[in-house]
Coordinates of C-alpha atoms in Angstrom, one line a residue:
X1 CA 32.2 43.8 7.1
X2 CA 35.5 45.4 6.4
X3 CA 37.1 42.3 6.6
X4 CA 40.0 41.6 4.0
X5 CA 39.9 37.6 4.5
X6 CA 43.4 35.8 3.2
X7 CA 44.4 32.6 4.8
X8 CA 48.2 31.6 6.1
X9 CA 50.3 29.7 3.7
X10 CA 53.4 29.4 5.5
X11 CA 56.0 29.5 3.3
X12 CA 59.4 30.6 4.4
X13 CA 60.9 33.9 3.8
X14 CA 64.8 35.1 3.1
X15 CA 66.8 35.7 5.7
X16 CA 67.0 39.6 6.0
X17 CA 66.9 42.1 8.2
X18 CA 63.7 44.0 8.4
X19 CA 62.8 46.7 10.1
X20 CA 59.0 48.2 10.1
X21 CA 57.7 51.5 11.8
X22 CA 54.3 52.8 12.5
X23 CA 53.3 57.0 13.2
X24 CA 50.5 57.9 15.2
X25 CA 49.7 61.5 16.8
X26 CA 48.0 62.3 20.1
X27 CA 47.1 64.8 22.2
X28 CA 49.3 63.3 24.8
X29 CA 52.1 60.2 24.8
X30 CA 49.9 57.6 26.0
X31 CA 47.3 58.5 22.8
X32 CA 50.6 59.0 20.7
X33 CA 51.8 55.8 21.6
X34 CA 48.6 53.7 20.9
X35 CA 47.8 55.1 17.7
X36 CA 51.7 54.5 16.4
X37 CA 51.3 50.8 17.7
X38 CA 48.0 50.7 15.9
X39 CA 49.6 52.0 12.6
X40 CA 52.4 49.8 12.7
X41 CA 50.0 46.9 13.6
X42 CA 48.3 47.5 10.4
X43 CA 51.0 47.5 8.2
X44 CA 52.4 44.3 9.5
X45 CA 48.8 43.2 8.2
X46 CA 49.4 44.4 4.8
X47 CA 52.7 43.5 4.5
X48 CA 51.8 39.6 5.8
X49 CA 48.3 40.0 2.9
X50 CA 51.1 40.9 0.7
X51 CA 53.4 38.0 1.5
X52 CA 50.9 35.3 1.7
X53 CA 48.4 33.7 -0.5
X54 CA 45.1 32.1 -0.1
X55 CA 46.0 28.5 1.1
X56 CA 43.9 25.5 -0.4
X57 CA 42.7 22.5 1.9
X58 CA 42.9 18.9 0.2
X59 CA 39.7 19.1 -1.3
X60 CA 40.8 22.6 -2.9
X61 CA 38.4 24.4 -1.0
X62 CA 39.8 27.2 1.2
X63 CA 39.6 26.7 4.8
X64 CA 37.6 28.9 6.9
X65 CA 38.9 28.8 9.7
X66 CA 42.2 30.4 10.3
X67 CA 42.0 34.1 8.5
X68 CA 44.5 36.9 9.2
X69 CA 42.9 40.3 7.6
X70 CA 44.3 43.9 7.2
X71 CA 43.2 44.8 10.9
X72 CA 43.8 41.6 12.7
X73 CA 45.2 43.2 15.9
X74 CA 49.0 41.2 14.9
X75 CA 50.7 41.3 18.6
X76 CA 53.5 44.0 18.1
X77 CA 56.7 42.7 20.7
X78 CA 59.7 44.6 21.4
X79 CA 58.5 47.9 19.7
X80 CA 60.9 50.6 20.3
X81 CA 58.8 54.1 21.2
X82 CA 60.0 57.3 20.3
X83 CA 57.9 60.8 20.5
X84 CA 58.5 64.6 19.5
X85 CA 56.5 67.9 20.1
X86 CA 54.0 68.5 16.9
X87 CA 51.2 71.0 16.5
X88 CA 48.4 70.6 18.4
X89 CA 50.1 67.7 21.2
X90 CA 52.8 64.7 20.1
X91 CA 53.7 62.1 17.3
X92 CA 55.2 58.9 18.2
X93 CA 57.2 56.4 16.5
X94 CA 57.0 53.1 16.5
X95 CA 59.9 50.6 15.5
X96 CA 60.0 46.6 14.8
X97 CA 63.2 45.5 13.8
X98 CA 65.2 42.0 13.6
X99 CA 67.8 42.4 16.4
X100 CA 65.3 43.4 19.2
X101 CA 62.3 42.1 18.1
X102 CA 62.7 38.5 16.4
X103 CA 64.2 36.9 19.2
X104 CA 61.0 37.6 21.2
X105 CA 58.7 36.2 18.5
X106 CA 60.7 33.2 17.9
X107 CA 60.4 32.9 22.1
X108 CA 56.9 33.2 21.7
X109 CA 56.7 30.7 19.1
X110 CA 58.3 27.7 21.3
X111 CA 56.5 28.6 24.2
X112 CA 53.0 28.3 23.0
X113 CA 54.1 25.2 20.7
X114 CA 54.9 23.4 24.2
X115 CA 51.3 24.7 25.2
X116 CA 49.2 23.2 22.8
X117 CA 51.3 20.1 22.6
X118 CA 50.4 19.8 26.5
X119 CA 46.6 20.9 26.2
X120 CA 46.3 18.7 23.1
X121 CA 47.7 15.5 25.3
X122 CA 45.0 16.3 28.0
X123 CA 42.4 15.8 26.0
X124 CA 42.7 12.1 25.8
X125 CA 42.3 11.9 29.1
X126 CA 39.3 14.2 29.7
X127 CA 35.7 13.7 28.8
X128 CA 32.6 15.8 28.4
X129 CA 33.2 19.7 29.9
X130 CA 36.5 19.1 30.5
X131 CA 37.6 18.2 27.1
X132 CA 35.4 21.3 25.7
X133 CA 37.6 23.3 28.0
X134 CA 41.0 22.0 27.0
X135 CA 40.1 22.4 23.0
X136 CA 39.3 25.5 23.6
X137 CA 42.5 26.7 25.5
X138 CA 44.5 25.1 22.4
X139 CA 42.5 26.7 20.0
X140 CA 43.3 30.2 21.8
X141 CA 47.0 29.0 21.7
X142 CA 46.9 27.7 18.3
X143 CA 45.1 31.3 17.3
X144 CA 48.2 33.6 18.9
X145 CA 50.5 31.0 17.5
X146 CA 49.8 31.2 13.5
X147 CA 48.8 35.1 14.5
X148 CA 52.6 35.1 15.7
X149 CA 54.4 33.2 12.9
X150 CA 53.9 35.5 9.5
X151 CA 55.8 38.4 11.4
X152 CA 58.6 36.0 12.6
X153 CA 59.2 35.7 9.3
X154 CA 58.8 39.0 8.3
X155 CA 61.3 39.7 10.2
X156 CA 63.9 37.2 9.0
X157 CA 62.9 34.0 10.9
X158 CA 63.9 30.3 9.7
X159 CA 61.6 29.1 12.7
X160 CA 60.2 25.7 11.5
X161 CA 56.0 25.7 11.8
X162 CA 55.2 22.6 13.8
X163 CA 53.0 20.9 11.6
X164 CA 51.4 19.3 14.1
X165 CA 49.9 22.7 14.9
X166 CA 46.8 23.9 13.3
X167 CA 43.9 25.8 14.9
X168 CA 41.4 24.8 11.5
X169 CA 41.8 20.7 12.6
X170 CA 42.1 21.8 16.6
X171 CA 38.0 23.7 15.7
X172 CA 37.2 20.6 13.9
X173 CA 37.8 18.7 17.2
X174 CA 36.0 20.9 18.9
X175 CA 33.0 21.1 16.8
X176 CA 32.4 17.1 17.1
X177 CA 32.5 17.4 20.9
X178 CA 30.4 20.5 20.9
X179 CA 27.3 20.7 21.9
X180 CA 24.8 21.4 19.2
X181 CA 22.8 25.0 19.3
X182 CA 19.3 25.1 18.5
X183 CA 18.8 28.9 19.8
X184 CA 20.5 32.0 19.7
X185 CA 20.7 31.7 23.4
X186 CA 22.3 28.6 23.2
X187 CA 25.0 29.5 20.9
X188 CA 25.4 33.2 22.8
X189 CA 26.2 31.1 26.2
X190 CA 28.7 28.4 24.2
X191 CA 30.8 31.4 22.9
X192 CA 30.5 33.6 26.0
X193 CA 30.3 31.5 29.1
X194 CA 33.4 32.6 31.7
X195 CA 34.3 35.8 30.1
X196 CA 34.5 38.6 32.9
X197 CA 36.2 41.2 30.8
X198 CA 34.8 44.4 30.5
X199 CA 34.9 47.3 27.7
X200 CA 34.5 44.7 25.1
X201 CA 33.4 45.5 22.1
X202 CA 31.5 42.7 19.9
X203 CA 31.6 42.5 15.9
X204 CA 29.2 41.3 14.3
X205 CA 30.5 37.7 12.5
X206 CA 31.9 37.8 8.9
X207 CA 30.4 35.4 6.6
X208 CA 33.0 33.2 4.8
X209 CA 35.1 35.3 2.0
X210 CA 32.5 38.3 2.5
X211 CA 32.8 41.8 4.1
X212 CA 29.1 42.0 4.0
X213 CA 27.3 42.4 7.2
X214 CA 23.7 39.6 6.8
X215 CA 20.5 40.1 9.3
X216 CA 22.2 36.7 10.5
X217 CA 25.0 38.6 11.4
X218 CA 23.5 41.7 13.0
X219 CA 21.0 39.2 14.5
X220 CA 24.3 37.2 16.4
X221 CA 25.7 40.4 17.2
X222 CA 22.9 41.9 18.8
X223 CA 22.2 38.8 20.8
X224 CA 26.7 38.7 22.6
X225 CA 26.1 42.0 22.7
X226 CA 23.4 41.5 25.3
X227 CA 25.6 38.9 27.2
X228 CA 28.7 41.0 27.4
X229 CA 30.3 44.3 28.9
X230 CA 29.8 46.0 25.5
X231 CA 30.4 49.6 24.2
X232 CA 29.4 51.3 21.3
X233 CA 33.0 51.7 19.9
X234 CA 36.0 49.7 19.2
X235 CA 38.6 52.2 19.4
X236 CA 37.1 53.1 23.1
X237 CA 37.1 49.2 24.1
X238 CA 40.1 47.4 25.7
X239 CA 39.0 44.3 23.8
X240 CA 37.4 42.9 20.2
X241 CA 35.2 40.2 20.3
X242 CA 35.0 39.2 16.5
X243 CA 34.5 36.2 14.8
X244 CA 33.4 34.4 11.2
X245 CA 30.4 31.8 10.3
X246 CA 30.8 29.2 7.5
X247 CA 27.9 27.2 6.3
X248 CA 28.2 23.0 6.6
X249 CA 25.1 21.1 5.1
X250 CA 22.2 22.7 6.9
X251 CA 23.6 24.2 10.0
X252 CA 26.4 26.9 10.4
X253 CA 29.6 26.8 12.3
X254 CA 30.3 30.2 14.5
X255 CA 33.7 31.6 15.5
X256 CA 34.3 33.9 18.1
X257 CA 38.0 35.1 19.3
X258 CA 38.4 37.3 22.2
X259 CA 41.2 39.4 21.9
X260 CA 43.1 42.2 23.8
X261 CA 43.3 45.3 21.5
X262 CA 46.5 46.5 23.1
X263 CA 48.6 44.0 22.9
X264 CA 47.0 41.5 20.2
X265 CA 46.4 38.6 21.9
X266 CA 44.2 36.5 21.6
X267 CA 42.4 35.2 25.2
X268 CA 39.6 33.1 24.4
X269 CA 38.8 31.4 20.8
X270 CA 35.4 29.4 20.6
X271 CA 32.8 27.3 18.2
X272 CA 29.3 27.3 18.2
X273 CA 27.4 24.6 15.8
X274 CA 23.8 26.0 15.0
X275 CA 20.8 23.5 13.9
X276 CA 18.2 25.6 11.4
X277 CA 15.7 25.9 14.3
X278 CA 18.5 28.8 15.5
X279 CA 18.5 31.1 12.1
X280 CA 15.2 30.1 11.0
X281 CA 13.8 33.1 9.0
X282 CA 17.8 34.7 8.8
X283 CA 19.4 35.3 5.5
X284 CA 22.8 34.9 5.9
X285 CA 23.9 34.1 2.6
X286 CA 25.7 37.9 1.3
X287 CA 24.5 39.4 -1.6
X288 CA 27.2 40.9 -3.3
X289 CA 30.2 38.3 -3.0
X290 CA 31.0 39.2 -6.6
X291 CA 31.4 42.9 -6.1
X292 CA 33.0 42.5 -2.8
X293 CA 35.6 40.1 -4.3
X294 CA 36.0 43.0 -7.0
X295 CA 36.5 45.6 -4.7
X296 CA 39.3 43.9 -3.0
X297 CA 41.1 42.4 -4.7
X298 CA 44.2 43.7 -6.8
X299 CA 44.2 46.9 -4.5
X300 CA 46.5 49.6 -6.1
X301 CA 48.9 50.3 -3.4
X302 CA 52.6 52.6 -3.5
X303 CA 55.1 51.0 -1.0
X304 CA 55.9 54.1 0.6
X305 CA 53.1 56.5 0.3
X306 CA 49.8 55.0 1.6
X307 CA 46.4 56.0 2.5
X308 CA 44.1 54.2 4.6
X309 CA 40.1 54.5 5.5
X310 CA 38.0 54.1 8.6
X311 CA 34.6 55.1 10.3
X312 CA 33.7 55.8 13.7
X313 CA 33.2 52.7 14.3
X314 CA 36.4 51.6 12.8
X315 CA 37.0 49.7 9.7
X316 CA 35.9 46.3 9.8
X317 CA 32.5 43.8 10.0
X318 CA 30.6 47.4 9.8
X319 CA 27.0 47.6 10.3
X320 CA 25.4 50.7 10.9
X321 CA 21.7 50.9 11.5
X322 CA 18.7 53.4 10.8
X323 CA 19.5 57.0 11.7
X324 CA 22.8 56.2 12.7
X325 CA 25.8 58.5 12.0
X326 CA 28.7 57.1 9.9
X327 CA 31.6 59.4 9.9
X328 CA 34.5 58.8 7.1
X329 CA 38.1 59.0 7.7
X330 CA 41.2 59.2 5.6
X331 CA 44.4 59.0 6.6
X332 CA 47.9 59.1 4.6
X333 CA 51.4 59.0 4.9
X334 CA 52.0 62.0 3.3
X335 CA 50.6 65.3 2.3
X336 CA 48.0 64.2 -0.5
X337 CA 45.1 65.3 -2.7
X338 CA 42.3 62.7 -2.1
X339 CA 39.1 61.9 -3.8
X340 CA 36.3 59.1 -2.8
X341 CA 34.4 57.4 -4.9
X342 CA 30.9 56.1 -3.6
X343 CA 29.8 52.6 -4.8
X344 CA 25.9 51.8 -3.5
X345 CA 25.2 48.6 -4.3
X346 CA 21.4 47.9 -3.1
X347 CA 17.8 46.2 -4.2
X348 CA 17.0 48.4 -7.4
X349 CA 19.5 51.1 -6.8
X350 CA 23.4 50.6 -7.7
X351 CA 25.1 53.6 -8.6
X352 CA 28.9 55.1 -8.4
X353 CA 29.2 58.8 -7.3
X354 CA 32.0 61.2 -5.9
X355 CA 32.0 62.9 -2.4
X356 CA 31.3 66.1 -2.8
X357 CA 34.2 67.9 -0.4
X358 CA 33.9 71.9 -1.2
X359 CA 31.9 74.4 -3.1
X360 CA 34.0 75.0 -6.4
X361 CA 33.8 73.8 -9.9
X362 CA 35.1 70.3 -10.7
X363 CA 36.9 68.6 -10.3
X364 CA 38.2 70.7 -7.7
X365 CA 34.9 70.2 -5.8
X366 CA 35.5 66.6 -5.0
X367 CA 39.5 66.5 -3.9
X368 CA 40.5 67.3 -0.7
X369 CA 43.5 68.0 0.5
X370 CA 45.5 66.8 3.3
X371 CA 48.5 68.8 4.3
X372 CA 52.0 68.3 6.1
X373 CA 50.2 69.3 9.7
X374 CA 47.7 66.3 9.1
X375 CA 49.7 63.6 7.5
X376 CA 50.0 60.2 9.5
X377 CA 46.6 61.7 11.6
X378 CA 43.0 60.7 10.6
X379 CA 41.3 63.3 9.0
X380 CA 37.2 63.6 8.6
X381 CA 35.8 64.1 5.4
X382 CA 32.4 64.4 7.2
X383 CA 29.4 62.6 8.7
X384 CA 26.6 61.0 6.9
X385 CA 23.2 59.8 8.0
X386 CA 21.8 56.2 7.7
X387 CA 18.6 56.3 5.4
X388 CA 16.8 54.2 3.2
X389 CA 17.3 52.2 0.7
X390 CA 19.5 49.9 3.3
X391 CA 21.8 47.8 1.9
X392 CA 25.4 47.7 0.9
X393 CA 28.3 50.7 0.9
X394 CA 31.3 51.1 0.1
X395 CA 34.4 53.7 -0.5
X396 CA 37.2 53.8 -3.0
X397 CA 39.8 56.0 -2.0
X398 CA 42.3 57.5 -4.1
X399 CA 45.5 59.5 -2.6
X400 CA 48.0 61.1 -4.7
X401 CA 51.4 63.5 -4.1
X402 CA 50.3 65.8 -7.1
X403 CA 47.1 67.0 -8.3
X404 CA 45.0 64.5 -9.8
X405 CA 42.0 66.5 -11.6
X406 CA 42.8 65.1 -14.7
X407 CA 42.4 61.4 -13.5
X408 CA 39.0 62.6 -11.3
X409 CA 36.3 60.2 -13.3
X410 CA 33.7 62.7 -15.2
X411 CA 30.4 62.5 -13.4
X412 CA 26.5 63.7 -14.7
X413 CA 24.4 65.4 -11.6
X414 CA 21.2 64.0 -10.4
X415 CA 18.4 66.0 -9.3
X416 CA 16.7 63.6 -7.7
X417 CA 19.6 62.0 -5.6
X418 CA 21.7 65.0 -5.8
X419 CA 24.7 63.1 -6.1
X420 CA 27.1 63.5 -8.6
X421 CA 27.2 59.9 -10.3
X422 CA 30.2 58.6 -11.9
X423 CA 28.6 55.1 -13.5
X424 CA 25.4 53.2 -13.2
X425 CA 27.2 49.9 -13.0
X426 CA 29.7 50.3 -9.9
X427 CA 32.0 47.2 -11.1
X428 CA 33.1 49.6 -14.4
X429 CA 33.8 52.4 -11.9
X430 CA 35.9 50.3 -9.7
X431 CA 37.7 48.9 -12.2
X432 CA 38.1 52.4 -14.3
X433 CA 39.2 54.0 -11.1
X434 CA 41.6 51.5 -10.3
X435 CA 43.5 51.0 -13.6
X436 CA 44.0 54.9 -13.6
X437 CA 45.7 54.3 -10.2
X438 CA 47.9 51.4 -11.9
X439 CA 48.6 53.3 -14.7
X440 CA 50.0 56.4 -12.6
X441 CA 52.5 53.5 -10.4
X442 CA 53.4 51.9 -13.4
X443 CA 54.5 55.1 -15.4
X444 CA 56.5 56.4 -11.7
X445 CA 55.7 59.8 -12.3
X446 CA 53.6 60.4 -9.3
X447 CA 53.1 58.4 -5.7
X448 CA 49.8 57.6 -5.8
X449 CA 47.8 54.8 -3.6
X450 CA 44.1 53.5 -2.9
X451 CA 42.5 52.0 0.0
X452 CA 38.6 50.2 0.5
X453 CA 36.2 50.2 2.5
X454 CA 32.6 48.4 2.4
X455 CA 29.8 48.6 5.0
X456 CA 26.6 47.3 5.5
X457 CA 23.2 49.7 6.2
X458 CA 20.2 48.3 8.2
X459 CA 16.8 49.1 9.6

């Protein structure tokens, strides 16, 4: 999965003013619009991963269940929208700033506090269905309220967290009143039951502190997929159906949130506790925690000159299968020279390589660049075919303002894979690559950045 995983420790902020903006082109204002929401969506995301810290539960074990990644559809309020001609159709702007926009949030805030204070009172008096029902509709609440609350104070907010609020304990109430799930047919209807929406796109579950994509997971997705209006696509849905699994003793707890891509919020949040008898046969423990963990963590990133990654099929919880197409996508804030770096991690094969971008000599072969005309606009560095071995990918992009050949690793062809291969051990390269990027933001003598991304492959 591409699935950045941090946890909310709400601590509170300066009082400042902030304000945050987000670019996006289109070949009309409406597709302008929603791709400059997007952007500044996602740097609210890195801003809050920035911010916060993992948060430890009593026991000092982090809590599963409450996760805010780098593509966590934040709800953007009070956005201002502005757009200009560019080559080719428009580029809009979109601004979050303290006057307009805090007052909202902090509006927000106090409205669904008195929610889940009145849903949580109900449940005394419920029993069976009913108090399913009104656990869940706080757990939706509780989700949009801690989703709500890191860009309060990002934006300057001294708004109090009631601490009587907390979607992990509101999904441990719901998990003891649950019903157990000893299919995948059972669990499918628990997280699904009553949703009419259509054009919803389904993600495969994350497991616990892993972007890896387990046959458990492609198993669960394949199975709400089958129960819901799905499409093939998340950027052509109007909502993301995406959740997490963590394992307890013997049996596995499964998250599910419903939420509205456009404006970030989230509609329905559900459990589902499943006995063995459900995953019998299923691995779903992920195989390359340590690598994964690597790969993301201690990102090298410039605070005003950023590049980010994607696929067709967007950028997190990525499975693709046999024969599919994966097509890559860069983006940066800036013109840029970029280079990939390829990290398979697989059964018997783990390599690092470079994308191969243009027929020259190298290192000019593997840098592409990305000029004034497509800065802020995702640009394809190609499509790729699913094949065998299956197992996991991922990408390590580096951006930077000048030239980098010097810094482009060295690399030994291989006939046999015909891939240009950087190291044979792809936790050197990432951490070679990486401290050349620190090194460059350290010494200030150049803007550079780097972004991840890690999918899985499967037959």
């Amino acid at each position: 999965m591409l699935r950045l995983i941090i946890l909310i420790l709400l601590i509170p902020f300066a009082v400042h003013a902030a304000r945050f903006s987000g670019e996006g082109f289109g070949a009309d204002r409406e597709t302008a619009r929603a791709n400059a929401l997007s952007d500044l969506a996602s740097q609210l995301s890195v801003k809050v991963r920035s911010e916060f810290s993992l948060s430890e539960n009593s026991a000092g074990k982090t809590d599963g269940h409450r996760r805010v990644d780098a593509y966590s559809d934040l709800p953007v309020l009070g956005a201002e929208i502005s757009y200009f001609e560019s080559k080719g159709g428009f580029t809009a702007s979109a601004v979050l700033n303290t006057e307009k926009s805090l007052p909202m949030y902090e509006k927000a805030l106090n409205s669904l506090a008195d929610d889940i204070r009145k849903n949580l009172k109900t449940v005394a008096g419920t029993k069976g269905e009913q108090t399913v029902v009104a656990l869940e509709t706080a757990f939706a609440k509780a989700d949009n309220y801690e989703k709500i609350l890191p860009v309060a104070r990002l934006l300057g907010s001294e708004y109090k967290k009631d601490e009587d609020i907390s979607s992990a304990e509101i999904a441990k109430l719901l998990e003891a009143v649950q019903r157990t799930a000893s299919t995948f047919e059972d669990a499918a209807f628990l997280l699904t039951r009553d949703i009419t929406q259509k054009s919803i796109y389904v993600f495969p579950p994350s497991a616990e502190n892993s972007h890896e994509i387990t046959p458990f997971a492609a198993a669960v997705q394949s199975v709400l997929s089958g129960r819901l209006a799905s499409g093939n696509s998340p950027d052509a849905a109007d909502y993301h159906f995406s959740g997490e699994y963590t394992v307890q003793g013997k049996e596995i707890i499964l998250t599910y949130r419903l939420v509205n891509k456009w404006d970030g919020t989230t509609l329905y949040a559900r459990t589902a506790r499943l006995l063995p008898a459900a995953f019998a046969g299923l691995d779903y423990k992920p195989k390359t925690a340590d690598f994964d963990a690597l790969l993301y963590s201690g990102l090298a990133v410039s605070k005003d000159f950023r590049v980010d990654v994607s696929t067709n099929k967007g950028s997190r919880n990525l499975l693709f299968k046999r024969a599919e197409s994966v097509e890559i996508l860069v983006k940066t804030t800036a013109p840029a020279y970029v280079y990939v770096i390829g990290h398979t991690v697989k059964k018997g094969d783990k390599l690092s390589y470079l994308l191969e971008f243009q027929n020259a000599q190298a290192p000019g072969r593997f840098i592409r660049f990305i000029n004034a005309d497509d800065a802020n606009k995702w640009v394809s560095l190609g499509e790729f075919s699913v094949t065998a071995p299956y197992g996991v990918e991922s990408l390590q992009v580096i951006a930077s303002a000048k030239d980098p050949s010097d810094a482009v690793p060295l690399v030994k062809f291989d006939g046999s894979s015909r891939l240009y291969i950087v190291n044979r051990d792809p936790s050197k390269a990432v951490t070679s690559a990486r401290a050349l990027v620190n090194s460059g933001l350290k010494k200030q003598e150049n803007a550079v950045s780097e972004a991840v991304l890690l999918f899985t492959t499967a037959e």
